[in-house]
Amino acid sequence: MRSNKPTPGEILIIGGGVFGISTAVALLERPRFSNTRITIVDASSELPNQSAASWDTSRMLRADYAEKAYTKLVSEARQQWTILDSNAWGGESRYCEAPLLLTAQPGVLGHVDGYLEESLTNLKKLAETREFAFTPEDIEELGDKDALKRASGPIPGASGNSGYINRNCGWVDARKCLHFLYQKLKQAAKGRCEIHRSTTVRKLLYDGLAGFTINQARCIGAELMNGSHIQADLTILAAGAWSPSLVDMGPRAVATGQTLGYLALTEEEQSSVNNMPIYFNMSTGMFMFPAHTRELKLGRHGFGYQNPTPVILEGKRKLVSTPISHLPVPTEAEDALKEFLVELFPHWRHKEFSKTKLCWYCDTPSGDFLIDYHPEYEGLFLATGDSGHGVKVLPVIGQKIADSIEGKLDHTLQELWRWKEDIPSVFQGTSDGTRGGRRGMVFQEEWQRVRDPTGVARERL
Ligand SMILES: *[C@@H]1O[C@H](CO)[C@@H](O)[C@H](O)[C@H]1NC(C)=O
Ligand SMILES: *[C@@H]1O[C@H](CO)[C@@H](O)[C@H](O)[C@H]1NC(C)=O
Ligand SMILES: *[C@@H]1O[C@H](CO)[C@@H](O)[C@H](O)[C@H]1NC(C)=O
C-alpha cells in the first residue's frame, strides 16, 4: 500500500516480536488506519519466543556504527531509552546506564580493519553536533594497553592494544521491554487487534488468478498448522529468524544461531564486578554485559550456525536454515565462551556455565534490516532481517516500518532496508564488520563433535 493505494481493512502480522508488535502499535495509532483490524499470530505459547532475538535479558545500546544512518537511528531510540519515568521506555529498569568498551586486535580471525576507527569517527562527529544524548567528553580513545586497562574497571584481564570507551551508553532488558510493548499494544488496540498465541503459520496464501499480470500473484493471508485460513488485505511477515521458512528470500535473509552463556555469581563475586563496562571485543565478536542480579552474561556476535532444513516454499523444495530451540551450544561455542571468560576473569577459570543457549537472528549479508514490500507478491510486506540489532531501536522501529508501509520512509533508510536484487548468490555470513568466529558453521555438524576426556572420538546421538 503506497500512499496512493487504498488503506487495508484487514492486516495480518506474522510474528509477535519486536518488529511485529511495534509495527502493530504504530499502525493502530495512525488515523489513516483507524478502521483497520489487525491480527497477530505467533507460534509461542508465551511471547516473546525464548529462542528469538526478542527474548532474554540484555541488549547493548550501541550507537557506534560505521554507517551513519544507524548511528542516528540508535541515537533517536536512545533519546527515548534515557527517559526513566515508569511510563517511558527507560523506566522500571528497562534501560540501565553502563559505559561501553570496544576493543579490537588486528590479526585476530574475524577482525575487520578500519571498522573500529570508522565507528569512532562517526561517533565523535555525532557527539560534536550535541544533538544527541552524548558529548565529545563521553568518548575516550584508548591508544595503548595501559589506557585500556584503566578503562576496563573491575575486569582484571582486559588486554589488547586499541579501543575506545563511550561513557554515555547502556543496555536494555529485552524481555521487560517486550512486556512494556505489549502494554502499549493493549492501549492502542481499542478492540481493533487480536493476538493468537501458540499459532504456527504453515504457509502464506497466494491468489495468482484474477486481475494480475503474469508473475504477479497476490498474497491474501496465511494458512495455519491447524488448517484454518486467515485472510488479509496486507500480510506483514515479521517472523524474525522464522521468516525465511515462509518466503523464499534466497541469501537475502538467513536464520543464524548465536552463542550465549550465563554464569551464576555469588553475592561476593557480584559486588567485586559492580560498575563494570559492557565489553565488546570487535575482532572476535565476543561480548560481556555488566553482571547484575548475580548473573553474568556473555556471548558471541558472530557468523553463527545455520541449520539447513528442507522446506516447501512457494511450491518448490528448498533447503533453508531454521531455528532449533531448547539445546545448549555446541562444544566449539562453549570453548569460545570459556576462553573469553578466562581471558577477562582468569580467577573464574573453574566456574561452570549455569546455562548456554542459541539466540536466533534473521541475518542479512550486510547486516541491514529487510523492511520493504515483496517485489513480486502484492499485499506482502517484509519486516525482518534484524541481524541482531532489533531490540536497541525498539522505541522507533515500529514508526519506521509503518512509514515504509505508507511509502514515506526517509530515502536513506529505505535504500538500506529495501529488497535488494544485487546480492551474492550464496549467504556467507553477515559482514557488518563486527562479527567474529568462523564462517559457514552448520549446527548439526558442530553439535555432533563432543569433547571426550579419554581421547576417544565419540559422536553425540
Ligand atoms: C518458538 O517458536 C518455535 C517455532 O514456531 C516453536 O517450535 C517453539 O515452541 C516456540 N517456543 C516457545 C517457548 O513457545
Ligand atoms: C580480543 O580477543 C582476542 C582473541 O581472543 C585477544 O587476542 C585480544 O586480546 C582480545 N582483545 C581484548 C582487548 O580483550
Ligand atoms: C486454528 O487456530 C486459530 C488460532 O489459534 C483458531 O482461531 C482457530 O479456531 C483454529 N481452528 C481450528 C479448526 O481449530
Coordinates of C-alpha atoms and ligand atoms in Angstrom, one line a residue:
M1 CA 0.0 0.0 0.0
R2 CA 1.9 3.0 -1.2
S3 CA 0.3 6.3 -0.4
N4 CA -1.9 6.2 -3.5
K5 CA -3.3 2.8 -2.6
P6 CA -6.4 2.1 -0.5
T7 CA -5.8 1.5 3.2
P8 CA -6.1 -2.2 4.0
G9 CA -9.1 -3.1 6.1
E10 CA -7.5 -6.3 7.4
I11 CA -3.8 -6.7 8.3
L12 CA -2.2 -10.0 9.3
I13 CA 1.1 -9.7 11.2
I14 CA 3.1 -12.9 11.4
G15 CA 5.3 -12.7 14.4
G16 CA 4.8 -11.2 17.9
G17 CA 8.4 -9.9 18.5
V18 CA 10.0 -6.5 18.3
F19 CA 9.2 -5.8 14.6
G20 CA 5.7 -7.3 14.6
I21 CA 4.3 -5.7 17.7
S22 CA 5.9 -2.3 17.3
T23 CA 4.5 -2.1 13.8
A24 CA 1.1 -3.0 15.1
V25 CA 1.3 -0.3 17.7
A26 CA 2.5 2.3 15.2
L27 CA -0.3 1.5 12.7
L28 CA -3.0 1.4 15.3
E29 CA -2.0 4.9 16.4
R30 CA -2.2 6.4 12.9
P31 CA -5.5 8.0 11.9
R32 CA -5.2 6.6 8.4
F33 CA -5.6 3.0 9.9
S34 CA -8.4 3.9 12.3
N35 CA -10.8 1.5 10.5
T36 CA -8.2 -1.3 10.1
R37 CA -8.3 -4.5 12.0
I38 CA -5.0 -6.3 12.9
T39 CA -4.5 -9.9 13.6
I40 CA -1.1 -11.0 15.1
V41 CA -0.1 -14.7 15.1
D42 CA 2.9 -16.2 16.9
A43 CA 4.0 -19.8 17.4
S44 CA 4.9 -19.3 21.1
S45 CA 2.6 -20.0 23.9
E46 CA 4.2 -17.1 25.7
L47 CA 5.5 -14.0 24.0
P48 CA 8.2 -13.3 23.0
N49 CA 9.6 -16.7 21.9
Q50 CA 12.5 -17.7 24.1
S51 CA 14.6 -18.7 21.1
A52 CA 14.1 -15.4 19.3
A53 CA 16.3 -12.3 19.3
S54 CA 13.4 -10.5 21.1
W55 CA 13.8 -12.6 24.2
D56 CA 16.4 -12.5 27.0
T57 CA 17.8 -10.1 29.4
S58 CA 20.3 -7.7 27.9
R59 CA 20.9 -5.8 24.7
M60 CA 23.7 -3.5 24.0
L61 CA 22.7 0.0 23.2
R62 CA 25.4 0.8 20.8
A63 CA 25.3 3.9 18.7
D64 CA 28.7 3.2 17.3
Y65 CA 28.2 2.1 13.7
A66 CA 30.3 2.6 10.7
E67 CA 27.0 3.5 8.8
K68 CA 25.9 7.0 9.8
A69 CA 22.2 6.4 9.3
Y70 CA 22.3 3.7 12.0
T71 CA 24.2 5.8 14.5
K72 CA 21.4 8.4 14.0
L73 CA 18.7 5.8 14.3
V74 CA 20.1 4.4 17.5
S75 CA 20.6 7.9 18.9
E76 CA 16.9 8.6 18.2
A77 CA 16.0 5.5 20.1
R78 CA 18.4 6.4 22.9
Q79 CA 16.7 9.6 23.5
Q80 CA 13.6 7.6 24.4
W81 CA 15.6 4.9 26.4
T82 CA 17.1 7.5 28.6
I83 CA 13.8 8.8 29.9
L84 CA 13.5 6.9 33.1
D85 CA 9.9 7.6 34.2
S86 CA 7.9 4.4 34.8
N87 CA 5.7 5.0 31.8
A88 CA 8.6 5.8 29.5
W89 CA 10.8 3.4 27.6
G90 CA 13.7 3.6 30.1
G91 CA 11.6 3.2 33.2
E92 CA 11.4 0.3 35.6
S93 CA 15.0 -0.9 34.8
R94 CA 14.2 -1.5 31.2
Y95 CA 17.3 0.6 30.4
C96 CA 20.5 0.6 32.5
E97 CA 23.4 3.0 32.1
A98 CA 26.8 1.5 31.6
P99 CA 29.9 2.6 29.7
L100 CA 30.7 0.6 26.6
L101 CA 34.3 -0.5 26.0
L102 CA 35.1 -1.5 22.4
T103 CA 38.3 -3.1 21.6
A104 CA 39.9 -4.6 18.5
Q105 CA 43.0 -6.6 17.8
P106 CA 44.3 -6.6 14.2
G107 CA 45.4 -10.1 13.2
V108 CA 42.7 -12.0 15.0
L109 CA 40.4 -14.2 12.9
G110 CA 37.3 -12.1 12.0
H111 CA 38.9 -8.7 12.5
V112 CA 37.9 -6.1 10.0
D113 CA 40.5 -3.4 9.5
G114 CA 39.2 0.1 9.9
Y115 CA 35.7 -0.6 11.3
L116 CA 36.5 0.5 14.9
E117 CA 38.2 3.6 13.6
E118 CA 35.3 4.4 11.4
S119 CA 32.7 4.0 14.1
L120 CA 34.8 6.1 16.4
T121 CA 34.9 8.9 13.8
N122 CA 31.2 8.8 13.3
L123 CA 30.5 8.8 17.0
K124 CA 32.8 11.8 17.6
K125 CA 31.1 13.7 14.7
L126 CA 27.7 13.0 16.1
A127 CA 28.8 14.0 19.6
E128 CA 30.0 17.3 18.3
T129 CA 26.6 18.1 16.9
R130 CA 25.3 17.9 20.5
E131 CA 22.0 16.8 19.1
F132 CA 22.2 13.5 20.9
A133 CA 22.5 12.3 24.4
F134 CA 26.3 12.1 24.4
T135 CA 29.0 14.7 24.1
P136 CA 32.7 14.5 23.0
E137 CA 33.7 14.3 26.6
D138 CA 31.9 11.0 26.9
I139 CA 34.2 9.3 24.4
E140 CA 37.8 8.4 25.1
E141 CA 40.1 6.9 22.7
L142 CA 42.2 4.2 24.3
G143 CA 45.5 4.2 22.4
D144 CA 47.5 1.7 24.4
K145 CA 47.4 -1.2 26.8
D146 CA 47.5 1.0 29.9
A147 CA 44.7 3.2 28.8
L148 CA 42.6 0.1 28.0
K149 CA 43.4 -1.4 31.4
R150 CA 42.3 1.7 33.2
A151 CA 39.1 1.9 31.3
S152 CA 38.1 -1.7 32.0
G153 CA 37.4 -1.1 35.7
P154 CA 37.0 -4.3 37.6
I155 CA 37.8 -6.6 34.7
P156 CA 41.3 -7.8 35.6
G157 CA 42.2 -9.5 32.3
A158 CA 41.4 -6.8 29.7
S159 CA 44.2 -6.8 27.2
G160 CA 44.5 -5.8 23.5
N161 CA 46.0 -2.7 22.2
S162 CA 43.4 -0.4 20.8
G163 CA 39.9 0.6 21.5
Y164 CA 37.7 3.3 22.9
I165 CA 35.2 3.8 25.6
N166 CA 31.8 5.6 25.4
R167 CA 30.9 6.5 28.9
N168 CA 27.4 7.5 28.0
C169 CA 25.9 4.3 26.9
G170 CA 23.8 1.4 28.3
W171 CA 21.9 -1.8 27.8
V172 CA 18.3 -2.7 27.7
D173 CA 16.4 -5.6 29.2
A174 CA 14.8 -7.1 26.1
R175 CA 12.2 -9.2 27.9
K176 CA 11.0 -6.3 30.1
C177 CA 10.8 -4.1 27.0
L178 CA 8.7 -6.6 25.1
H179 CA 6.3 -6.7 28.1
F180 CA 6.1 -2.9 28.0
L181 CA 5.4 -3.1 24.3
Y182 CA 2.5 -5.5 24.9
Q183 CA 1.1 -3.0 27.3
K184 CA 1.3 -0.3 24.6
L185 CA -0.4 -2.6 22.2
K186 CA -3.3 -3.2 24.6
Q187 CA -3.7 0.6 25.0
A188 CA -3.6 1.2 21.3
A189 CA -5.8 -1.7 20.2
K190 CA -9.2 -0.4 21.3
G191 CA -10.8 -3.6 20.1
R192 CA -9.1 -3.5 16.7
C193 CA -6.4 -6.0 17.3
E194 CA -6.2 -9.7 18.2
I195 CA -3.2 -11.8 19.1
H196 CA -3.3 -15.6 18.6
R197 CA -0.5 -17.3 20.6
S198 CA 0.5 -21.0 20.0
T199 CA -0.4 -20.4 16.4
T200 CA 2.0 -21.5 13.8
V201 CA 1.7 -20.5 10.1
R202 CA 2.1 -23.4 7.7
K203 CA 2.3 -21.2 4.6
L204 CA 1.3 -18.0 3.0
L205 CA -1.7 -18.0 0.7
Y206 CA -1.5 -16.5 -2.8
D207 CA -4.1 -15.7 -5.3
G208 CA -2.4 -15.8 -8.8
L209 CA -5.6 -15.7 -10.8
A210 CA -7.8 -12.8 -11.5
G211 CA -6.7 -9.3 -12.3
F212 CA -2.9 -9.6 -12.1
T213 CA -0.1 -9.5 -14.6
I214 CA 2.0 -12.6 -15.3
N215 CA 4.5 -13.3 -12.4
Q216 CA 2.4 -11.2 -10.1
A217 CA 0.5 -13.1 -7.6
R218 CA -1.2 -11.5 -4.6
C219 CA -0.6 -12.6 -1.0
I220 CA -4.0 -13.0 0.6
G221 CA -3.1 -14.2 4.1
A222 CA -1.9 -17.4 5.6
E223 CA -2.8 -21.0 6.3
L224 CA -2.2 -22.1 9.9
M225 CA -1.0 -25.5 11.0
N226 CA -4.5 -26.4 12.2
G227 CA -5.8 -25.8 8.7
S228 CA -7.6 -22.5 9.3
H229 CA -7.0 -19.6 6.9
I230 CA -6.6 -16.0 8.0
Q231 CA -7.4 -13.7 5.1
A232 CA -5.8 -10.2 4.9
D233 CA -5.5 -7.3 2.5
L234 CA -2.0 -6.8 3.8
T235 CA 0.2 -9.5 5.3
I236 CA 3.3 -8.4 7.2
L237 CA 6.0 -11.0 7.7
A238 CA 7.8 -10.2 10.9
A239 CA 8.7 -13.7 12.0
G240 CA 12.4 -12.9 12.7
A241 CA 14.6 -16.0 12.3
W242 CA 11.5 -17.9 11.1
S243 CA 10.8 -15.6 8.2
P244 CA 13.0 -17.3 5.6
S245 CA 11.0 -20.5 6.2
L246 CA 7.8 -18.7 5.0
V247 CA 9.0 -16.7 2.0
D248 CA 11.9 -17.6 -0.3
M249 CA 14.5 -14.9 0.4
G250 CA 17.4 -16.7 -1.1
P251 CA 20.6 -15.4 0.6
R252 CA 18.9 -12.1 1.5
A253 CA 17.9 -13.2 5.0
V254 CA 19.1 -16.3 6.8
A255 CA 18.5 -17.7 10.3
T256 CA 21.7 -17.9 12.3
G257 CA 22.1 -19.3 15.8
Q258 CA 24.3 -17.1 18.0
T259 CA 26.0 -18.3 21.1
L260 CA 25.1 -17.1 24.7
G261 CA 26.4 -18.3 28.1
Y262 CA 25.4 -17.4 31.6
L263 CA 27.4 -17.6 34.8
A264 CA 25.8 -17.6 38.2
L265 CA 27.7 -15.4 40.7
T266 CA 27.8 -15.4 44.5
E267 CA 26.9 -12.2 46.3
E268 CA 30.6 -11.5 46.8
E269 CA 31.6 -12.1 43.2
Q270 CA 28.8 -9.8 42.1
S271 CA 30.0 -7.0 44.2
S272 CA 33.5 -7.5 43.0
V273 CA 32.4 -6.5 39.5
N274 CA 29.9 -3.7 40.2
N275 CA 30.3 -0.9 37.7
M276 CA 32.0 -3.0 35.0
P277 CA 31.6 -1.7 31.5
I278 CA 29.9 -3.5 28.7
Y279 CA 32.8 -5.2 27.0
F280 CA 32.9 -5.9 23.3
N281 CA 35.9 -7.4 21.5
M282 CA 35.1 -6.4 18.0
S283 CA 37.8 -8.6 16.5
T284 CA 36.2 -11.8 17.9
G285 CA 32.6 -10.6 18.3
M286 CA 32.8 -11.7 21.9
F287 CA 30.9 -9.5 24.3
M288 CA 30.0 -9.4 28.0
F289 CA 27.3 -7.5 29.8
P290 CA 27.8 -6.0 33.3
A291 CA 26.8 -8.6 35.8
H292 CA 23.5 -7.9 37.5
T293 CA 21.3 -9.8 39.9
R294 CA 24.2 -12.3 40.3
E295 CA 24.3 -13.3 36.7
L296 CA 27.0 -12.7 34.1
K297 CA 26.0 -13.0 30.5
L298 CA 28.4 -13.3 27.7
G299 CA 28.1 -14.2 24.0
R300 CA 29.4 -14.1 20.5
H301 CA 28.0 -11.7 17.9
G302 CA 29.4 -13.9 15.1
F303 CA 28.6 -15.5 11.8
G304 CA 26.5 -18.0 13.8
Y305 CA 25.3 -21.5 12.9
Q306 CA 23.0 -22.4 10.2
N307 CA 20.6 -25.3 10.4
P308 CA 19.7 -26.3 6.8
T309 CA 16.3 -27.9 6.7
P310 CA 14.2 -29.0 3.7
V311 CA 11.0 -26.9 3.4
I312 CA 8.5 -26.2 0.7
L313 CA 8.4 -22.6 -0.4
E314 CA 6.2 -21.2 -3.0
G315 CA 5.6 -24.7 -4.3
K316 CA 9.4 -25.5 -4.5
R317 CA 11.5 -27.7 -2.3
K318 CA 14.3 -25.6 -0.7
L319 CA 17.0 -26.0 1.9
V320 CA 16.5 -23.2 4.4
S321 CA 18.2 -22.6 7.8
T322 CA 15.6 -22.8 10.5
P323 CA 15.9 -22.2 14.3
I324 CA 16.4 -25.1 16.7
S325 CA 15.1 -24.4 20.2
H326 CA 15.9 -25.8 23.6
L327 CA 19.5 -27.0 23.1
P328 CA 22.8 -25.9 24.7
V329 CA 25.5 -24.6 22.4
P330 CA 28.0 -27.0 20.6
T331 CA 31.4 -27.6 22.2
E332 CA 33.1 -25.2 19.8
A333 CA 31.0 -22.4 21.2
E334 CA 31.3 -23.4 24.8
D335 CA 35.1 -23.3 24.3
A336 CA 35.0 -19.9 22.8
L337 CA 32.8 -18.6 25.8
K338 CA 35.2 -20.2 28.2
E339 CA 38.3 -18.7 26.5
F340 CA 36.8 -15.3 26.6
L341 CA 35.7 -15.6 30.3
V342 CA 39.2 -16.8 31.3
E343 CA 40.8 -14.0 29.3
L344 CA 38.8 -11.4 31.2
F345 CA 38.4 -13.1 34.6
P346 CA 41.3 -15.6 35.0
H347 CA 40.3 -16.4 38.5
W348 CA 37.0 -17.7 37.4
R349 CA 38.5 -20.4 35.1
H350 CA 36.9 -23.2 37.1
K351 CA 33.4 -21.8 37.2
E352 CA 30.9 -23.7 35.1
F353 CA 28.2 -22.0 32.9
S354 CA 24.8 -22.3 34.5
K355 CA 23.3 -22.3 31.1
T356 CA 24.2 -21.9 27.4
K357 CA 21.8 -21.4 24.5
L358 CA 21.4 -20.2 21.0
C359 CA 19.7 -16.9 20.2
W360 CA 18.4 -16.9 16.6
Y361 CA 18.9 -13.9 14.4
C362 CA 17.5 -13.2 11.0
D363 CA 20.8 -12.2 9.4
T364 CA 21.2 -10.3 6.1
P365 CA 24.5 -10.2 4.2
S366 CA 25.1 -6.6 5.0
G367 CA 23.5 -6.6 8.5
D368 CA 20.9 -4.1 7.2
F369 CA 17.2 -4.8 8.1
L370 CA 14.9 -6.1 5.4
I371 CA 11.9 -3.8 5.5
D372 CA 10.1 -3.5 2.2
Y373 CA 7.2 -4.7 0.0
H374 CA 7.9 -8.0 -1.6
P375 CA 8.8 -7.2 -5.2
E376 CA 6.6 -9.9 -6.7
Y377 CA 3.7 -10.6 -4.4
E378 CA 1.3 -7.7 -3.9
G379 CA -0.1 -7.5 -0.4
L380 CA 3.0 -8.9 1.2
F381 CA 5.3 -6.7 3.3
L382 CA 8.6 -7.9 4.9
A383 CA 9.7 -6.5 8.3
T384 CA 12.6 -8.8 9.2
G385 CA 16.4 -9.1 8.9
D386 CA 17.0 -7.9 12.4
S387 CA 20.6 -9.1 12.2
G388 CA 20.8 -8.9 16.0
H389 CA 20.1 -5.2 16.1
G390 CA 16.3 -5.0 16.5
V391 CA 15.8 -4.5 20.2
K392 CA 18.0 -1.5 20.6
V393 CA 15.9 0.5 18.2
L394 CA 12.6 -0.7 19.6
P395 CA 11.2 2.7 20.6
V396 CA 11.5 3.9 17.0
I397 CA 11.4 0.9 14.7
G398 CA 7.6 0.5 14.6
Q399 CA 7.2 4.1 13.3
K400 CA 9.9 3.5 10.6
I401 CA 8.2 0.3 9.5
A402 CA 4.8 2.0 9.4
D403 CA 6.4 4.8 7.4
S404 CA 7.8 2.3 4.9
I405 CA 4.3 0.6 4.6
E406 CA 2.9 4.0 3.8
G407 CA 5.7 4.8 1.3
K408 CA 7.1 7.7 3.3
L409 CA 10.2 6.3 4.9
D410 CA 13.2 8.6 4.5
H411 CA 15.3 7.8 1.5
T412 CA 18.5 6.7 3.2
L413 CA 16.8 4.1 5.4
Q414 CA 14.6 2.9 2.5
E415 CA 17.7 2.3 0.4
L416 CA 19.4 0.4 3.2
W417 CA 16.4 -1.8 4.0
R418 CA 15.0 -2.4 0.6
W419 CA 14.7 -5.8 -1.1
K420 CA 18.0 -6.0 -3.0
E421 CA 18.5 -7.8 -6.3
D422 CA 22.2 -7.2 -6.2
I423 CA 23.3 -9.6 -3.5
P424 CA 25.7 -12.5 -3.5
S425 CA 24.2 -15.8 -4.7
V426 CA 25.2 -17.7 -1.5
F427 CA 24.9 -16.4 2.0
Q428 CA 28.4 -16.4 3.5
G429 CA 27.6 -14.7 6.7
T430 CA 26.9 -11.1 7.7
S431 CA 29.8 -8.8 7.0
D432 CA 28.8 -5.8 9.1
G433 CA 32.3 -5.5 10.4
T434 CA 31.5 -6.6 14.0
R435 CA 31.1 -10.4 13.6
G436 CA 33.7 -12.8 14.9
G437 CA 34.4 -16.5 14.8
R438 CA 34.3 -18.9 11.9
R439 CA 32.0 -18.6 8.8
G440 CA 29.7 -21.2 7.5
M441 CA 29.3 -23.4 10.6
V442 CA 26.4 -25.9 10.3
F443 CA 24.7 -26.6 13.6
Q444 CA 24.3 -30.4 13.2
E445 CA 28.0 -30.8 12.3
E446 CA 29.2 -28.8 15.3
W447 CA 26.6 -30.4 17.6
Q448 CA 28.0 -33.9 16.8
R449 CA 31.5 -33.0 17.9
V450 CA 31.8 -33.8 21.5
R451 CA 34.9 -33.3 23.7
D452 CA 36.0 -36.6 25.2
P453 CA 38.3 -36.5 28.2
T454 CA 39.6 -40.1 27.4
G455 CA 40.5 -39.0 23.9
V456 CA 38.2 -41.5 22.3
A457 CA 36.3 -39.9 19.4
R458 CA 32.6 -40.0 20.1
E459 CA 29.5 -38.7 18.4
R460 CA 26.5 -37.2 20.1
L461 CA 23.3 -39.1 19.5
Ligands
LIG1 C1 9.2 -20.7 19.4 O1 8.7 -20.9 18.1 C2 9.0 -22.2 17.6 C3 8.8 -22.2 16.1 O2 7.5 -21.9 15.8 C4 8.3 -23.2 18.4 O3 8.6 -24.5 17.9 C5 8.7 -23.1 19.8 O4 7.9 -24.0 20.6 C6 8.4 -21.7 20.3 N1 8.9 -21.6 21.7 C7 8.1 -21.5 22.7 C8 8.8 -21.3 24.1 O5 6.9 -21.4 22.7
LIG2 C1 40.2 -9.9 21.7 O1 40.2 -11.3 21.5 C2 41.5 -11.8 21.0 C3 41.4 -13.3 20.8 O2 41.0 -13.9 22.0 C4 42.6 -11.4 22.0 O3 43.8 -11.8 21.5 C5 42.6 -10.0 22.3 O4 43.5 -9.7 23.4 C6 41.2 -9.5 22.8 N1 41.2 -8.1 23.0 C7 40.8 -7.6 24.1 C8 41.0 -6.1 24.2 O5 40.3 -8.2 25.0
LIG3 C1 -6.9 -22.7 14.4 O1 -6.2 -21.8 15.2 C2 -6.7 -20.5 15.3 C3 -5.8 -19.5 16.0 O2 -5.1 -20.1 17.1 C4 -8.1 -20.5 15.9 O3 -8.7 -19.2 16.0 C5 -9.0 -21.5 15.1 O4 -10.2 -21.6 15.7 C6 -8.3 -22.8 14.9 N1 -9.1 -23.6 14.0 C7 -9.4 -24.9 14.2 C8 -10.1 -25.6 13.1 O5 -9.1 -25.5 15.3

